PDB file of C-alpha atoms in Angstrom:
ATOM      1  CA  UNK Q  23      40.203 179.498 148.536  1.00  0.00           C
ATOM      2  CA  UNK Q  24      39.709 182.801 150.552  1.00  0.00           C
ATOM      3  CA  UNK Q  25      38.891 186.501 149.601  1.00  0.00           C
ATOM      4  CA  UNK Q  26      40.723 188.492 151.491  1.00  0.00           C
ATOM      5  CA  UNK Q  27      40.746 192.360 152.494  1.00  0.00           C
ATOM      6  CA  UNK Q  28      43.208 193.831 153.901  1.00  0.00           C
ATOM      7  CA  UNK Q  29      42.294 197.515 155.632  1.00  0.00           C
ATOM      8  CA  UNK Q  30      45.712 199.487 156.452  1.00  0.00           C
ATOM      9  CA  UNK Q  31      47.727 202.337 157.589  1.00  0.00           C
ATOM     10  CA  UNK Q  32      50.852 203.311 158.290  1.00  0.00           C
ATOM     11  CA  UNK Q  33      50.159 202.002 161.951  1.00  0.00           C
ATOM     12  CA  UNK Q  34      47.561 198.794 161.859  1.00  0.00           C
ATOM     13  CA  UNK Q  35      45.966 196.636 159.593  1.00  0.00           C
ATOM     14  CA  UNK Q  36      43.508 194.359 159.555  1.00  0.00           C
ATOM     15  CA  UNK Q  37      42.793 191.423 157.412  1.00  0.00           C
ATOM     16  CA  UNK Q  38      39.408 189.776 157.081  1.00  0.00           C
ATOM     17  CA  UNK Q  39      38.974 186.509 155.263  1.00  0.00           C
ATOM     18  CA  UNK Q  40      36.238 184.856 153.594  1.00  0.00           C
ATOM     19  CA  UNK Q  41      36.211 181.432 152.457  1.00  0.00           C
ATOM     20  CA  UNK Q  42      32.915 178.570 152.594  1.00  0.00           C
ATOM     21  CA  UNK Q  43      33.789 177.916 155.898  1.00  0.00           C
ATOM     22  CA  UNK Q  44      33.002 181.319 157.316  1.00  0.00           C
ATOM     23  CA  UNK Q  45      34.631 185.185 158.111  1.00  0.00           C
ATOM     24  CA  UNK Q  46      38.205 184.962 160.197  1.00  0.00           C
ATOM     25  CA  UNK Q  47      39.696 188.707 161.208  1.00  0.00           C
ATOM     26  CA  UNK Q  48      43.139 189.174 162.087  1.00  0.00           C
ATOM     27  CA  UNK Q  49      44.382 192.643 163.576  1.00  0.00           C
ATOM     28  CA  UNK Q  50      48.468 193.558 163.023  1.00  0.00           C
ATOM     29  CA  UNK Q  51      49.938 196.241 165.050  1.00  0.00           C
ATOM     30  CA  UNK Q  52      53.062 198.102 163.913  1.00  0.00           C
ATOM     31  CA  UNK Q  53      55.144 197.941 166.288  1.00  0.00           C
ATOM     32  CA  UNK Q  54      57.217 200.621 164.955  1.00  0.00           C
ATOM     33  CA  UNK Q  55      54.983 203.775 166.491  1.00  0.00           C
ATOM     34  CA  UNK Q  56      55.714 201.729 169.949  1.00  0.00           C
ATOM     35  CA  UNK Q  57      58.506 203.455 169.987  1.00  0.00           C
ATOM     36  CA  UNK Q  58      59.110 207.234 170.669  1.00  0.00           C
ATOM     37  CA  UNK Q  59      62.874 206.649 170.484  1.00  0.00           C
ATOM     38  CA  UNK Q  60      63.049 205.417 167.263  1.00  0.00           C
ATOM     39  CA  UNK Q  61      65.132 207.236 164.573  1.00  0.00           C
ATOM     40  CA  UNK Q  62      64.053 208.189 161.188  1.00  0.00           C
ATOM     41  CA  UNK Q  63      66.486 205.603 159.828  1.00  0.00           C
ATOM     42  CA  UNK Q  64      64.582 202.604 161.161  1.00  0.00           C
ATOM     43  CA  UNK Q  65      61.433 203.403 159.387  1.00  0.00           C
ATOM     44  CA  UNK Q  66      61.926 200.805 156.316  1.00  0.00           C
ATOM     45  CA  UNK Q  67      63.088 198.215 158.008  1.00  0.00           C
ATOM     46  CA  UNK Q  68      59.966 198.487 160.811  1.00  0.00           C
ATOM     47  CA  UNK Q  69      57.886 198.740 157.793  1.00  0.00           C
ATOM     48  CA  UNK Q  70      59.150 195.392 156.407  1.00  0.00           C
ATOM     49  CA  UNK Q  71      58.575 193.921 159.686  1.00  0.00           C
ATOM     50  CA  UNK Q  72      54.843 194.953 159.547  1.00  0.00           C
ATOM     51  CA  UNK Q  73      54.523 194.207 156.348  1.00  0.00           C
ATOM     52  CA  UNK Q  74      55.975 190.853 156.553  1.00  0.00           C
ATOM     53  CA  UNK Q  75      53.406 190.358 159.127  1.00  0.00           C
ATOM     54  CA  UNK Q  76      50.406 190.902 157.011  1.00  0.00           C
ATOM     55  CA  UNK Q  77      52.247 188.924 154.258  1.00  0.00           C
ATOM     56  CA  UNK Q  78      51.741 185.946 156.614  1.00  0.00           C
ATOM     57  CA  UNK Q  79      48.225 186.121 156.781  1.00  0.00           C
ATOM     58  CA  UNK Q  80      47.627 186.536 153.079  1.00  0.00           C
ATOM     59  CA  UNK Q  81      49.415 182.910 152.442  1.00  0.00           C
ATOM     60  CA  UNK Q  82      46.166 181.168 151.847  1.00  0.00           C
ATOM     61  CA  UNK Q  83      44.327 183.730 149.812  1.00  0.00           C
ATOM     62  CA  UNK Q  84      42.497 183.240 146.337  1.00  0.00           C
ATOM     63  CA  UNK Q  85      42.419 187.171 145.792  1.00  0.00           C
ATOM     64  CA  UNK Q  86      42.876 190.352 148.069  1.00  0.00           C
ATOM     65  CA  UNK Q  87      41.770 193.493 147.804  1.00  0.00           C
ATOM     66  CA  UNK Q  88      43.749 196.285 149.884  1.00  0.00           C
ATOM     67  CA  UNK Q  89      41.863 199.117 151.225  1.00  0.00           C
ATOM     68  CA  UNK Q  90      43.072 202.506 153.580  1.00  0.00           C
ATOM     69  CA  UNK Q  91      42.903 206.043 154.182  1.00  0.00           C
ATOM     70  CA  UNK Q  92      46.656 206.957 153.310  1.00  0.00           C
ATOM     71  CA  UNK Q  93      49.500 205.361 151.087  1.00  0.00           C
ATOM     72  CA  UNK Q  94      50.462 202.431 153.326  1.00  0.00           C
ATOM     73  CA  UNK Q  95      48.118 199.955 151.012  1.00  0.00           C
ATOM     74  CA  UNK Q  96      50.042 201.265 147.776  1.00  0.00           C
ATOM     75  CA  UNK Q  97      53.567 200.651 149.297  1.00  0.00           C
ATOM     76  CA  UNK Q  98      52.518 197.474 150.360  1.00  0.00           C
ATOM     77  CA  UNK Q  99      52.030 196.635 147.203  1.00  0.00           C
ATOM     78  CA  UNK Q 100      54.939 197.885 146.195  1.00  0.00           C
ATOM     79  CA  UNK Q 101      56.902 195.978 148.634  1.00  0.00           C
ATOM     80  CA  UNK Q 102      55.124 192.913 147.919  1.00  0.00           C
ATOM     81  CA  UNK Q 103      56.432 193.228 144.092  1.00  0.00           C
ATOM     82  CA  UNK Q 104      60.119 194.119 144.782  1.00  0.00           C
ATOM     83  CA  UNK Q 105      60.782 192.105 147.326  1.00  0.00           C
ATOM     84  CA  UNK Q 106      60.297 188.672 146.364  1.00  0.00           C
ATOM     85  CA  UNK Q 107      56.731 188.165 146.784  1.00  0.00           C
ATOM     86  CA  UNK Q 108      55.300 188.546 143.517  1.00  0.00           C
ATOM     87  CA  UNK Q 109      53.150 185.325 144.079  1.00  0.00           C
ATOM     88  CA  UNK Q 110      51.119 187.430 146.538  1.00  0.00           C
ATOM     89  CA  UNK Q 111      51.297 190.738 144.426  1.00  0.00           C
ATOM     90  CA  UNK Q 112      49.673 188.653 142.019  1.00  0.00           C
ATOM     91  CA  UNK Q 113      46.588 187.962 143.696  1.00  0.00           C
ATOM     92  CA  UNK Q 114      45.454 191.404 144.665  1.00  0.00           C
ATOM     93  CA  UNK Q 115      42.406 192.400 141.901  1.00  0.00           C
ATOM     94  CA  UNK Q 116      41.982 196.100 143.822  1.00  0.00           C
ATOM     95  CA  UNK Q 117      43.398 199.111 145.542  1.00  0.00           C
ATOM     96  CA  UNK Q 118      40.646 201.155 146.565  1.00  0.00           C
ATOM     97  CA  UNK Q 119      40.821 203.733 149.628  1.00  0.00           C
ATOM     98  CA  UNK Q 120      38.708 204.017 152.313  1.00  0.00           C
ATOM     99  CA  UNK Q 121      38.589 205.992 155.592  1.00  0.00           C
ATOM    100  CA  UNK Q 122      38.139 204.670 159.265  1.00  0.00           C
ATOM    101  CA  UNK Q 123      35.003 202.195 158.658  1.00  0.00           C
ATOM    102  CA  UNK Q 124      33.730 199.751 160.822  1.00  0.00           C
ATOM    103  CA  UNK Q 125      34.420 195.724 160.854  1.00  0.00           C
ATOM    104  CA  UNK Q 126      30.850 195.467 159.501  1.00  0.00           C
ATOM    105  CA  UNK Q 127      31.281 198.428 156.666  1.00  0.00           C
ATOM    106  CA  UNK Q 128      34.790 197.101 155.586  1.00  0.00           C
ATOM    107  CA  UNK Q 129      32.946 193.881 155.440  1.00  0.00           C
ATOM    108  CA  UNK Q 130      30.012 194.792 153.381  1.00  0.00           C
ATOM    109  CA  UNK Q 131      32.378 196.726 151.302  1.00  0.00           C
ATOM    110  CA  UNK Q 132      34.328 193.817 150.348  1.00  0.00           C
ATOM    111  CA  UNK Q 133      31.361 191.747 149.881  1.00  0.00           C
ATOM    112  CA  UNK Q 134      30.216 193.716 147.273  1.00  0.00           C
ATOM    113  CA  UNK Q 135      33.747 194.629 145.895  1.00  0.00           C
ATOM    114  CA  UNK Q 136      34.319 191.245 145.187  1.00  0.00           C
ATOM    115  CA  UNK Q 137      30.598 190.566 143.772  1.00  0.00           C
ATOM    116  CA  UNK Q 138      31.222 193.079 141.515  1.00  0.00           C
ATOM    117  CA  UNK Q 139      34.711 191.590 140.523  1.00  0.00           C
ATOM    118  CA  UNK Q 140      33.132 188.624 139.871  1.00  0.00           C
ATOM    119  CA  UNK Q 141      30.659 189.868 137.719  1.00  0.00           C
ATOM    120  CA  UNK Q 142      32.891 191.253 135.535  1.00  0.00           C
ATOM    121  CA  UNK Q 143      35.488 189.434 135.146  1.00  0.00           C
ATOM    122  CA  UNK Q 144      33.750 186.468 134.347  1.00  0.00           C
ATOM    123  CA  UNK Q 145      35.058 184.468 137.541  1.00  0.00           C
TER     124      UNK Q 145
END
């Protein structure tokens, strides 16, 4: 079963897992600030698209943790409960935000996040 982290904003995310077999990192673009044409209008339904993206990746994982600078991370979330995913709303055990870290400090953040997690709550 992997841990998962999932850094985000409104225009990227990236999702590292960690499972006995080693660390895999996936980068998601939205594809949505491609576009200078794009109309106010579209903005929920390119958001869906991203998110559904990153909802792909998390398929596998044991627990997630969602991390960011802005608000993307917490309407994630709240697309991932009204919208039929509950199963993978389920399995996130922290919201916490971050800034613009590295691979290696998002890693080592999560590390000990989930140490932590462990500790105490007995899992």
């Amino acid at each position: 079963m992997d841990s998962v982290i999932v850094w985000m904003d409104s225009e990227k995310a990236t999702v590292f897992k960690f499972s006995a077999s080693g660390n895999d990192k996936s980068a998601i673009k939205n594809h949505y600030h491609d576009h200078h044409t794009h109309s106010p209008a579209d903005g929920p339904k390119q958001m869906e698209s991203f998110f559904h993206e990153i909802i792909e990746k998390l398929k596998d994982a044991h627990e997630i943790l969602l991390t960011g600078p802005g608000l993307a991370k917490n309407h994630f979330k709240t697309h991932l409960e009204t919208h039929h995913h509950q199963e993978v709303a389920k399995k996130i055990v922290g919201i916490e935000t971050s800034d613009h870290p590295t691979d290696n400090q998002v890693l080592a953040f999560g590390k000990k996040f989930f140490r932590n997690f462990h500790l105490f709550s007995g899992t």
